[in-house]
mmCIF file of N, CA and C in Angstrom:
data_model
loop_
_atom_site.group_PDB
_atom_site.id
_atom_site.type_symbol
_atom_site.label_atom_id
_atom_site.label_comp_id
_atom_site.label_asym_id
_atom_site.label_seq_id
_atom_site.Cartn_x
_atom_site.Cartn_y
_atom_site.Cartn_z
ATOM 1 N N UNK K 24 2.337 -5.583 12.950
ATOM 2 C CA UNK K 24 1.485 -4.421 12.818
ATOM 3 C C UNK K 24 0.575 -4.576 11.599
ATOM 4 N N UNK K 25 1.146 -4.739 10.406
ATOM 5 C CA UNK K 25 0.356 -4.896 9.192
ATOM 6 C C UNK K 25 0.163 -6.383 8.896
ATOM 7 N N UNK K 26 -0.938 -6.701 8.213
ATOM 8 C CA UNK K 26 -1.195 -8.080 7.807
ATOM 9 C C UNK K 26 -0.877 -8.282 6.328
ATOM 10 N N UNK K 27 -0.961 -7.202 5.556
ATOM 11 C CA UNK K 27 -0.695 -7.278 4.126
ATOM 12 C C UNK K 27 -0.249 -5.903 3.648
ATOM 13 N N UNK K 28 0.734 -5.890 2.758
ATOM 14 C CA UNK K 28 1.208 -4.655 2.135
ATOM 15 C C UNK K 28 1.222 -4.898 0.632
ATOM 16 N N UNK K 29 0.638 -3.960 -0.120
ATOM 17 C CA UNK K 29 0.583 -4.102 -1.574
ATOM 18 C C UNK K 29 0.973 -2.796 -2.240
ATOM 19 N N UNK K 30 1.678 -2.921 -3.357
ATOM 20 C CA UNK K 30 1.997 -1.783 -4.215
ATOM 21 C C UNK K 30 1.307 -2.058 -5.541
ATOM 22 N N UNK K 31 0.460 -1.123 -5.961
ATOM 23 C CA UNK K 31 -0.347 -1.295 -7.161
ATOM 24 C C UNK K 31 0.060 -0.228 -8.179
ATOM 25 N N UNK K 32 0.263 -0.632 -9.412
ATOM 26 C CA UNK K 32 0.681 0.283 -10.473
ATOM 27 C C UNK K 32 -0.443 1.252 -10.827
ATOM 28 N N UNK K 33 -0.077 2.268 -11.567
ATOM 29 C CA UNK K 33 -1.025 3.286 -12.026
ATOM 30 C C UNK K 33 -2.182 2.651 -12.797
ATOM 31 N N UNK K 34 -1.874 1.583 -13.515
ATOM 32 C CA UNK K 34 -2.889 0.904 -14.331
ATOM 33 C C UNK K 34 -3.639 -0.175 -13.551
ATOM 34 N N UNK K 35 -3.476 -0.217 -12.242
ATOM 35 C CA UNK K 35 -4.191 -1.122 -11.327
ATOM 36 C C UNK K 35 -3.802 -2.592 -11.438
ATOM 37 N N UNK K 36 -2.559 -2.878 -11.742
ATOM 38 C CA UNK K 36 -2.069 -4.250 -11.625
ATOM 39 C C UNK K 36 -1.025 -4.281 -10.510
ATOM 40 N N UNK K 37 -0.933 -5.403 -9.790
ATOM 41 C CA UNK K 37 -0.035 -5.458 -8.636
ATOM 42 C C UNK K 37 1.435 -5.507 -9.037
ATOM 43 N N UNK K 38 2.221 -4.663 -8.381
ATOM 44 C CA UNK K 38 3.668 -4.689 -8.545
ATOM 45 C C UNK K 38 4.313 -5.522 -7.448
ATOM 46 N N UNK K 39 3.659 -5.537 -6.272
ATOM 47 C CA UNK K 39 4.227 -6.235 -5.119
ATOM 48 C C UNK K 39 3.113 -6.467 -4.109
ATOM 49 N N UNK K 40 2.989 -7.686 -3.621
ATOM 50 C CA UNK K 40 2.056 -8.005 -2.537
ATOM 51 C C UNK K 40 2.771 -8.956 -1.585
ATOM 52 N N UNK K 41 2.744 -8.606 -0.309
ATOM 53 C CA UNK K 41 3.358 -9.452 0.725
ATOM 54 C C UNK K 41 2.369 -9.536 1.879
ATOM 55 N N UNK K 42 2.135 -10.753 2.366
ATOM 56 C CA UNK K 42 1.199 -10.960 3.466
ATOM 57 C C UNK K 42 1.895 -11.674 4.618
ATOM 58 N N UNK K 43 1.217 -11.651 5.766
ATOM 59 C CA UNK K 43 1.703 -12.449 6.875
ATOM 60 C C UNK K 43 1.492 -13.914 6.501
ATOM 61 N N UNK K 44 2.314 -14.807 7.004
ATOM 62 C CA UNK K 44 2.101 -16.231 6.696
ATOM 63 C C UNK K 44 0.757 -16.699 7.255
ATOM 64 N N UNK K 45 -0.099 -17.171 6.378
ATOM 65 C CA UNK K 45 -1.420 -17.645 6.772
ATOM 66 C C UNK K 45 -1.884 -18.687 5.760
ATOM 67 N N UNK K 46 -2.899 -19.426 6.150
ATOM 68 C CA UNK K 46 -3.442 -20.449 5.254
ATOM 69 C C UNK K 46 -4.230 -19.834 4.105
ATOM 70 N N UNK K 47 -4.806 -18.661 4.338
ATOM 71 C CA UNK K 47 -5.698 -18.067 3.355
ATOM 72 C C UNK K 47 -5.148 -16.739 2.847
ATOM 73 N N UNK K 48 -4.015 -16.774 2.157
ATOM 74 C CA UNK K 48 -3.434 -15.553 1.609
ATOM 75 C C UNK K 48 -4.292 -14.975 0.498
ATOM 76 N N UNK K 49 -5.076 -15.814 -0.148
ATOM 77 C CA UNK K 49 -5.941 -15.354 -1.234
ATOM 78 C C UNK K 49 -6.941 -14.310 -0.740
ATOM 79 N N UNK K 50 -7.343 -14.408 0.514
ATOM 80 C CA UNK K 50 -8.265 -13.433 1.097
ATOM 81 C C UNK K 50 -7.667 -12.028 1.062
ATOM 82 N N UNK K 51 -6.366 -11.922 1.329
ATOM 83 C CA UNK K 51 -5.703 -10.617 1.290
ATOM 84 C C UNK K 51 -5.623 -10.082 -0.139
ATOM 85 N N UNK K 52 -5.362 -10.962 -1.098
ATOM 86 C CA UNK K 52 -5.320 -10.533 -2.487
ATOM 87 C C UNK K 52 -6.687 -9.982 -2.904
ATOM 88 N N UNK K 53 -7.739 -10.661 -2.484
ATOM 89 C CA UNK K 53 -9.094 -10.202 -2.789
ATOM 90 C C UNK K 53 -9.373 -8.862 -2.110
ATOM 91 N N UNK K 54 -8.962 -8.709 -0.860
ATOM 92 C CA UNK K 54 -9.174 -7.459 -0.125
ATOM 93 C C UNK K 54 -8.465 -6.305 -0.811
ATOM 94 N N UNK K 55 -7.224 -6.521 -1.231
ATOM 95 C CA UNK K 55 -6.472 -5.475 -1.934
ATOM 96 C C UNK K 55 -7.158 -5.135 -3.249
ATOM 97 N N UNK K 56 -7.588 -6.158 -3.977
ATOM 98 C CA UNK K 56 -8.245 -5.931 -5.266
ATOM 99 C C UNK K 56 -9.533 -5.127 -5.101
ATOM 100 N N UNK K 57 -10.330 -5.468 -4.113
ATOM 101 C CA UNK K 57 -11.594 -4.746 -3.912
ATOM 102 C C UNK K 57 -11.371 -3.332 -3.393
ATOM 103 N N UNK K 58 -10.235 -3.082 -2.763
ATOM 104 C CA UNK K 58 -9.974 -1.734 -2.262
ATOM 105 C C UNK K 58 -9.659 -0.759 -3.387
ATOM 106 N N UNK K 59 -9.285 -1.248 -4.560
ATOM 107 C CA UNK K 59 -8.923 -0.357 -5.658
ATOM 108 C C UNK K 59 -10.096 0.503 -6.121
ATOM 109 N N UNK K 60 -11.313 -0.024 -6.042
ATOM 110 C CA UNK K 60 -12.478 0.782 -6.392
ATOM 111 C C UNK K 60 -12.638 1.954 -5.432
ATOM 112 N N UNK K 61 -12.419 1.703 -4.159
ATOM 113 C CA UNK K 61 -12.532 2.763 -3.151
ATOM 114 C C UNK K 61 -11.428 3.794 -3.355
ATOM 115 N N UNK K 62 -10.223 3.337 -3.693
ATOM 116 C CA UNK K 62 -9.105 4.244 -3.955
ATOM 117 C C UNK K 62 -9.453 5.157 -5.126
ATOM 118 N N UNK K 63 -9.926 4.586 -6.216
ATOM 119 C CA UNK K 63 -10.281 5.393 -7.387
ATOM 120 C C UNK K 63 -11.395 6.381 -7.058
ATOM 121 N N UNK K 64 -12.357 5.959 -6.259
ATOM 122 C CA UNK K 64 -13.454 6.843 -5.857
ATOM 123 C C UNK K 64 -12.932 8.015 -5.027
ATOM 124 N N UNK K 65 -12.039 7.736 -4.097
ATOM 125 C CA UNK K 65 -11.478 8.796 -3.258
ATOM 126 C C UNK K 65 -10.605 9.742 -4.069
ATOM 127 N N UNK K 66 -9.861 9.211 -5.021
ATOM 128 C CA UNK K 66 -9.022 10.071 -5.865
ATOM 129 C C UNK K 66 -9.889 10.997 -6.703
ATOM 130 N N UNK K 67 -10.953 10.463 -7.277
ATOM 131 C CA UNK K 67 -11.808 11.284 -8.133
ATOM 132 C C UNK K 67 -12.607 12.305 -7.329
ATOM 133 N N UNK K 68 -12.863 12.022 -6.054
ATOM 134 C CA UNK K 68 -13.615 12.977 -5.242
ATOM 135 C C UNK K 68 -12.784 14.188 -4.838
ATOM 136 N N UNK K 69 -11.455 14.066 -4.907
ATOM 137 C CA UNK K 69 -10.592 15.197 -4.577
ATOM 138 C C UNK K 69 -10.738 16.286 -5.635
ATOM 139 N N UNK K 70 -10.968 15.881 -6.871
ATOM 140 C CA UNK K 70 -11.200 16.867 -7.922
ATOM 141 C C UNK K 70 -9.982 17.123 -8.779
ATOM 142 N N UNK K 71 -10.023 18.238 -9.473
ATOM 143 C CA UNK K 71 -8.986 18.570 -10.441
ATOM 144 C C UNK K 71 -7.657 18.913 -9.794
ATOM 145 N N UNK K 72 -7.662 19.335 -8.551
ATOM 146 C CA UNK K 72 -6.426 19.719 -7.883
ATOM 147 C C UNK K 72 -5.586 18.517 -7.458
ATOM 148 N N UNK K 73 -6.069 17.324 -7.675
ATOM 149 C CA UNK K 73 -5.330 16.127 -7.268
ATOM 150 C C UNK K 73 -4.004 16.006 -8.013
ATOM 151 N N UNK K 74 -3.937 16.532 -9.233
ATOM 152 C CA UNK K 74 -2.689 16.449 -9.990
ATOM 153 C C UNK K 74 -1.607 17.334 -9.385
ATOM 154 N N UNK K 75 -1.995 18.329 -8.604
ATOM 155 C CA UNK K 75 -1.032 19.237 -8.006
ATOM 156 C C UNK K 75 -0.461 18.712 -6.696
ATOM 157 N N UNK K 76 -1.080 17.706 -6.122
ATOM 158 C CA UNK K 76 -0.622 17.195 -4.839
ATOM 159 C C UNK K 76 0.615 16.330 -5.013
ATOM 160 N N UNK K 77 1.551 16.441 -4.078
ATOM 161 C CA UNK K 77 2.760 15.621 -4.118
ATOM 162 C C UNK K 77 2.465 14.218 -3.613
ATOM 163 N N UNK K 78 1.551 14.086 -2.693
ATOM 164 C CA UNK K 78 1.169 12.783 -2.168
ATOM 165 C C UNK K 78 -0.269 12.876 -1.683
ATOM 166 N N UNK K 79 -0.893 11.746 -1.560
ATOM 167 C CA UNK K 79 -2.292 11.750 -1.169
ATOM 168 C C UNK K 79 -2.540 10.580 -0.225
ATOM 169 N N UNK K 80 -2.625 10.898 1.066
ATOM 170 C CA UNK K 80 -2.957 9.881 2.059
ATOM 171 C C UNK K 80 -4.470 9.752 2.067
ATOM 172 N N UNK K 81 -4.962 8.580 1.793
ATOM 173 C CA UNK K 81 -6.396 8.372 1.671
ATOM 174 C C UNK K 81 -7.054 7.965 2.981
ATOM 175 N N UNK K 82 -6.270 7.531 3.934
ATOM 176 C CA UNK K 82 -6.820 7.122 5.224
ATOM 177 C C UNK K 82 -7.499 5.771 5.142
ATOM 178 N N UNK K 83 -8.462 5.578 6.015
ATOM 179 C CA UNK K 83 -9.195 4.312 6.071
ATOM 180 C C UNK K 83 -10.074 4.177 4.836
ATOM 181 N N UNK K 84 -9.848 3.138 4.070
ATOM 182 C CA UNK K 84 -10.667 2.890 2.891
ATOM 183 C C UNK K 84 -11.964 2.206 3.289
ATOM 184 N N UNK K 85 -11.833 1.132 4.059
ATOM 185 C CA UNK K 85 -13.009 0.466 4.603
ATOM 186 C C UNK K 85 -12.587 -0.554 5.654
ATOM 187 N N UNK K 86 -13.446 -0.772 6.631
ATOM 188 C CA UNK K 86 -13.169 -1.816 7.622
ATOM 189 C C UNK K 86 -13.925 -3.095 7.265
ATOM 190 N N UNK K 87 -13.360 -4.232 7.658
ATOM 191 C CA UNK K 87 -14.063 -5.507 7.577
ATOM 192 C C UNK K 87 -14.166 -6.039 9.002
ATOM 193 N N UNK K 88 -14.668 -7.232 9.157
ATOM 194 C CA UNK K 88 -14.781 -7.805 10.499
ATOM 195 C C UNK K 88 -13.428 -7.967 11.160
ATOM 196 N N UNK K 89 -12.450 -8.425 10.393
ATOM 197 C CA UNK K 89 -11.142 -8.762 10.944
ATOM 198 C C UNK K 89 -10.061 -7.728 10.661
ATOM 199 N N UNK K 90 -10.235 -6.905 9.625
ATOM 200 C CA UNK K 90 -9.159 -6.027 9.178
ATOM 201 C C UNK K 90 -9.663 -4.636 8.848
ATOM 202 N N UNK K 91 -8.712 -3.696 8.825
ATOM 203 C CA UNK K 91 -8.962 -2.345 8.340
ATOM 204 C C UNK K 91 -8.015 -2.118 7.176
ATOM 205 N N UNK K 92 -8.531 -1.510 6.111
ATOM 206 C CA UNK K 92 -7.756 -1.309 4.892
ATOM 207 C C UNK K 92 -7.483 0.186 4.728
ATOM 208 N N UNK K 93 -6.195 0.539 4.587
ATOM 209 C CA UNK K 93 -5.768 1.924 4.436
ATOM 210 C C UNK K 93 -5.131 2.107 3.066
ATOM 211 N N UNK K 94 -5.217 3.334 2.534
ATOM 212 C CA UNK K 94 -4.665 3.602 1.221
ATOM 213 C C UNK K 94 -3.830 4.865 1.160
ATOM 214 N N UNK K 95 -2.974 4.892 0.157
ATOM 215 C CA UNK K 95 -2.055 6.010 -0.065
ATOM 216 C C UNK K 95 -1.745 6.029 -1.559
ATOM 217 N N UNK K 96 -1.702 7.213 -2.154
ATOM 218 C CA UNK K 96 -1.407 7.340 -3.577
ATOM 219 C C UNK K 96 -0.270 8.328 -3.752
ATOM 220 N N UNK K 97 0.699 7.971 -4.587
ATOM 221 C CA UNK K 97 1.802 8.890 -4.864
ATOM 222 C C UNK K 97 1.390 9.862 -5.961
ATOM 223 N N UNK K 98 2.250 10.829 -6.229
ATOM 224 C CA UNK K 98 1.945 11.792 -7.289
ATOM 225 C C UNK K 98 1.986 11.156 -8.676
ATOM 226 N N UNK K 99 2.584 9.975 -8.806
ATOM 227 C CA UNK K 99 2.600 9.257 -10.084
ATOM 228 C C UNK K 99 1.484 8.214 -10.158
ATOM 229 N N UNK K 100 0.555 8.287 -9.228
ATOM 230 C CA UNK K 100 -0.624 7.409 -9.167
ATOM 231 C C UNK K 100 -0.314 5.959 -8.826
ATOM 232 N N UNK K 101 0.847 5.697 -8.251
ATOM 233 C CA UNK K 101 1.131 4.371 -7.718
ATOM 234 C C UNK K 101 0.428 4.291 -6.371
ATOM 235 N N UNK K 102 -0.265 3.191 -6.136
ATOM 236 C CA UNK K 102 -1.086 3.052 -4.936
ATOM 237 C C UNK K 102 -0.429 2.093 -3.950
ATOM 238 N N UNK K 103 -0.481 2.462 -2.687
ATOM 239 C CA UNK K 103 -0.050 1.586 -1.606
ATOM 240 C C UNK K 103 -1.289 1.233 -0.802
ATOM 241 N N UNK K 104 -1.466 -0.048 -0.543
ATOM 242 C CA UNK K 104 -2.586 -0.519 0.269
ATOM 243 C C UNK K 104 -2.005 -1.329 1.421
ATOM 244 N N UNK K 105 -2.413 -0.980 2.632
ATOM 245 C CA UNK K 105 -1.964 -1.697 3.821
ATOM 246 C C UNK K 105 -3.202 -2.214 4.550
ATOM 247 N N UNK K 106 -3.192 -3.507 4.844
ATOM 248 C CA UNK K 106 -4.274 -4.141 5.590
ATOM 249 C C UNK K 106 -3.764 -4.384 7.008
ATOM 250 N N UNK K 107 -4.507 -3.873 7.991
ATOM 251 C CA UNK K 107 -4.110 -3.945 9.392
ATOM 252 C C UNK K 107 -5.165 -4.733 10.161
ATOM 253 N N UNK K 108 -4.737 -5.527 11.119
ATOM 254 C CA UNK K 108 -5.638 -6.305 11.959
ATOM 255 C C UNK K 108 -6.539 -5.368 12.770
ATOM 256 N N UNK K 109 -7.854 -5.593 12.727
ATOM 257 C CA UNK K 109 -8.802 -4.740 13.457
ATOM 258 C C UNK K 109 -8.650 -4.837 14.962
ATOM 259 N N UNK K 110 -8.142 -5.951 15.446
ATOM 260 C CA UNK K 110 -8.012 -6.112 16.895
ATOM 261 C C UNK K 110 -6.911 -5.217 17.468
ATOM 262 N N UNK K 111 -6.060 -4.672 16.599
ATOM 263 C CA UNK K 111 -4.996 -3.773 17.039
ATOM 264 C C UNK K 111 -5.561 -2.358 17.128
ATOM 265 N N UNK K 112 -6.301 -2.101 18.192
ATOM 266 C CA UNK K 112 -6.973 -0.813 18.357
ATOM 267 C C UNK K 112 -6.015 0.300 18.744
ATOM 268 N N UNK K 113 -4.791 -0.057 19.099
ATOM 269 C CA UNK K 113 -3.851 0.959 19.552
ATOM 270 C C UNK K 113 -3.239 1.757 18.396
ATOM 271 N N UNK K 114 -3.452 1.328 17.153
ATOM 272 C CA UNK K 114 -2.890 2.051 16.020
ATOM 273 C C UNK K 114 -3.574 3.396 15.856
ATOM 274 N N UNK K 115 -2.775 4.421 15.702
ATOM 275 C CA UNK K 115 -3.294 5.762 15.495
ATOM 276 C C UNK K 115 -3.042 6.166 14.051
ATOM 277 N N UNK K 116 -3.742 7.202 13.646
ATOM 278 C CA UNK K 116 -3.616 7.689 12.286
ATOM 279 C C UNK K 116 -2.172 8.105 11.985
ATOM 280 N N UNK K 117 -1.494 8.701 12.949
ATOM 281 C CA UNK K 117 -0.103 9.118 12.738
ATOM 282 C C UNK K 117 0.811 7.921 12.492
ATOM 283 N N UNK K 118 0.553 6.805 13.170
ATOM 284 C CA UNK K 118 1.363 5.605 12.973
ATOM 285 C C UNK K 118 1.144 5.017 11.582
ATOM 286 N N UNK K 119 -0.090 5.077 11.104
ATOM 287 C CA UNK K 119 -0.388 4.600 9.755
ATOM 288 C C UNK K 119 0.296 5.505 8.736
ATOM 289 N N UNK K 120 0.224 6.813 8.938
ATOM 290 C CA UNK K 120 0.903 7.757 8.037
ATOM 291 C C UNK K 120 2.412 7.497 8.013
ATOM 292 N N UNK K 121 2.998 7.255 9.190
ATOM 293 C CA UNK K 121 4.429 6.968 9.282
ATOM 294 C C UNK K 121 4.768 5.695 8.512
ATOM 295 N N UNK K 122 3.903 4.699 8.599
ATOM 296 C CA UNK K 122 4.111 3.452 7.876
ATOM 297 C C UNK K 122 4.109 3.707 6.362
ATOM 298 N N UNK K 123 3.176 4.532 5.894
ATOM 299 C CA UNK K 123 3.122 4.844 4.472
ATOM 300 C C UNK K 123 4.333 5.665 4.023
ATOM 301 N N UNK K 124 4.790 6.587 4.855
ATOM 302 C CA UNK K 124 5.988 7.374 4.522
ATOM 303 C C UNK K 124 7.206 6.457 4.376
ATOM 304 N N UNK K 125 7.321 5.512 5.298
ATOM 305 C CA UNK K 125 8.437 4.558 5.250
ATOM 306 C C UNK K 125 8.348 3.703 3.984
ATOM 307 N N UNK K 126 7.140 3.269 3.646
ATOM 308 C CA UNK K 126 6.932 2.467 2.444
ATOM 309 C C UNK K 126 7.227 3.290 1.195
ATOM 310 N N UNK K 127 6.783 4.542 1.187
ATOM 311 C CA UNK K 127 7.020 5.418 0.040
ATOM 312 C C UNK K 127 8.513 5.679 -0.148
ATOM 313 N N UNK K 128 9.225 5.921 0.950
ATOM 314 C CA UNK K 128 10.672 6.139 0.863
ATOM 315 C C UNK K 128 11.397 4.898 0.332
ATOM 316 N N UNK K 129 10.969 3.729 0.789
ATOM 317 C CA UNK K 129 11.575 2.486 0.304
ATOM 318 C C UNK K 129 11.284 2.293 -1.187
ATOM 319 N N UNK K 130 10.084 2.671 -1.607
ATOM 320 C CA UNK K 130 9.711 2.568 -3.021
ATOM 321 C C UNK K 130 10.563 3.507 -3.873
ATOM 322 N N UNK K 131 10.755 4.729 -3.394
ATOM 323 C CA UNK K 131 11.582 5.694 -4.133
ATOM 324 C C UNK K 131 13.026 5.207 -4.218
ATOM 325 N N UNK K 132 13.545 4.676 -3.117
ATOM 326 C CA UNK K 132 14.909 4.126 -3.133
ATOM 327 C C UNK K 132 15.027 2.995 -4.143
ATOM 328 N N UNK K 133 14.000 2.169 -4.223
ATOM 329 C CA UNK K 133 13.999 1.054 -5.169
ATOM 330 C C UNK K 133 13.943 1.578 -6.609
ATOM 331 N N UNK K 134 13.181 2.655 -6.828
ATOM 332 C CA UNK K 134 13.093 3.231 -8.174
ATOM 333 C C UNK K 134 14.420 3.832 -8.638
ATOM 334 N N UNK K 135 15.260 4.221 -7.707
ATOM 335 C CA UNK K 135 16.553 4.821 -8.045
ATOM 336 C C UNK K 135 17.547 3.799 -8.573
ATOM 337 N N UNK K 136 17.219 2.528 -8.456
ATOM 338 C CA UNK K 136 18.078 1.484 -8.991
ATOM 339 C C UNK K 136 18.054 1.574 -10.520
ATOM 340 N N UNK K 137 19.195 1.765 -11.162
ATOM 341 C CA UNK K 137 19.203 1.920 -12.620
ATOM 342 C C UNK K 137 18.801 0.640 -13.368
ATOM 343 N N UNK K 138 18.779 -0.485 -12.693
ATOM 344 C CA UNK K 138 18.418 -1.740 -13.344
ATOM 345 C C UNK K 138 16.927 -2.060 -13.216
ATOM 346 N N UNK K 139 16.183 -1.231 -12.480
ATOM 347 C CA UNK K 139 14.745 -1.456 -12.346
ATOM 348 C C UNK K 139 14.018 -0.706 -13.451
ATOM 349 N N UNK K 140 13.151 -1.399 -14.148
ATOM 350 C CA UNK K 140 12.340 -0.789 -15.189
ATOM 351 C C UNK K 140 10.968 -0.479 -14.592
ATOM 352 N N UNK K 141 10.577 0.784 -14.514
ATOM 353 C CA UNK K 141 9.272 1.135 -13.924
ATOM 354 C C UNK K 141 8.138 0.361 -14.587
ATOM 355 N N UNK K 142 7.277 -0.190 -13.753
ATOM 356 C CA UNK K 142 6.162 -0.989 -14.228
ATOM 357 C C UNK K 142 6.387 -2.479 -14.087
ATOM 358 N N UNK K 143 7.637 -2.885 -13.846
ATOM 359 C CA UNK K 143 7.929 -4.304 -13.620
ATOM 360 C C UNK K 143 7.609 -4.671 -12.175
ATOM 361 N N UNK K 144 7.470 -5.967 -11.925
ATOM 362 C CA UNK K 144 7.272 -6.434 -10.554
ATOM 363 C C UNK K 144 8.471 -6.038 -9.707
ATOM 364 N N UNK K 145 8.222 -5.745 -8.452
ATOM 365 C CA UNK K 145 9.272 -5.325 -7.535
ATOM 366 C C UNK K 145 9.944 -6.577 -6.972
ATOM 367 N N UNK K 146 11.237 -6.692 -7.218
ATOM 368 C CA UNK K 146 11.997 -7.844 -6.734
ATOM 369 C C UNK K 146 13.142 -7.429 -5.827
ATOM 370 N N UNK K 147 13.181 -6.184 -5.422
ATOM 371 C CA UNK K 147 14.258 -5.662 -4.591
ATOM 372 C C UNK K 147 14.239 -6.292 -3.201
ATOM 373 N N UNK K 148 15.378 -6.825 -2.783
ATOM 374 C CA UNK K 148 15.465 -7.413 -1.444
ATOM 375 C C UNK K 148 15.379 -6.346 -0.365
ATOM 376 N N UNK K 149 15.969 -5.189 -0.621
ATOM 377 C CA UNK K 149 15.922 -4.104 0.363
ATOM 378 C C UNK K 149 14.482 -3.651 0.584
ATOM 379 N N UNK K 150 13.713 -3.527 -0.499
ATOM 380 C CA UNK K 150 12.307 -3.140 -0.380
ATOM 381 C C UNK K 150 11.531 -4.214 0.372
ATOM 382 N N UNK K 151 11.770 -5.455 0.032
ATOM 383 C CA UNK K 151 11.069 -6.551 0.695
ATOM 384 C C UNK K 151 11.414 -6.612 2.183
ATOM 385 N N UNK K 152 12.655 -6.322 2.541
ATOM 386 C CA UNK K 152 13.043 -6.310 3.956
ATOM 387 C C UNK K 152 12.293 -5.233 4.729
ATOM 388 N N UNK K 153 12.083 -4.080 4.121
ATOM 389 C CA UNK K 153 11.306 -3.009 4.764
ATOM 390 C C UNK K 153 9.869 -3.488 4.986
ATOM 391 N N UNK K 154 9.285 -4.109 3.974
ATOM 392 C CA UNK K 154 7.903 -4.593 4.073
ATOM 393 C C UNK K 154 7.788 -5.697 5.115
ATOM 394 N N UNK K 155 8.730 -6.622 5.127
ATOM 395 C CA UNK K 155 8.714 -7.702 6.128
ATOM 396 C C UNK K 155 8.807 -7.115 7.532
ATOM 397 N N UNK K 156 9.616 -6.078 7.702
ATOM 398 C CA UNK K 156 9.691 -5.393 8.993
ATOM 399 C C UNK K 156 8.351 -4.788 9.385
ATOM 400 N N UNK K 157 7.604 -4.249 8.415
ATOM 401 C CA UNK K 157 6.281 -3.694 8.694
ATOM 402 C C UNK K 157 5.310 -4.805 9.093
ATOM 403 N N UNK K 158 5.426 -5.961 8.452
ATOM 404 C CA UNK K 158 4.540 -7.075 8.762
ATOM 405 C C UNK K 158 4.832 -7.650 10.148
ATOM 406 N N UNK K 159 6.099 -7.547 10.568
ATOM 407 C CA UNK K 159 6.480 -8.077 11.871
ATOM 408 C C UNK K 159 6.327 -7.042 12.992
ATOM 409 N N UNK K 160 5.962 -5.819 12.625
ATOM 410 C CA UNK K 160 5.724 -4.800 13.640
ATOM 411 C C UNK K 160 6.943 -4.012 14.024
ATOM 412 N N UNK K 161 7.986 -4.013 13.207
ATOM 413 C CA UNK K 161 9.199 -3.248 13.502
ATOM 414 C C UNK K 161 9.035 -1.792 13.140
#
């Protein structure tokens, strides 16, 4: 279903990036990096009430020839970026929202680990298994 899943810290550095196996994984890193400007623009356009929201689904950030990039921001300003293959026209907005909810729940579960220091790279196997399942279409 997804081609790339990324978790970006509040300060815009990557905490976790996982892609489908491909020869050009750098393309996904570039796509995620360029999407951060669109995420910041969408967050700032919401206005002052954005701090009151518990979560913020940003929807489609931008399409490319091959992929569509979707965004989601938590109340702590951690950003989730999911890159989906454009040829998969059967994906609906509700399915993308469900994917982000699943990712957010996995992130919260990972944060509950007392040995994880917020802001460090995500090395949780349970979190990675959830992401791999998203990449494989589970």
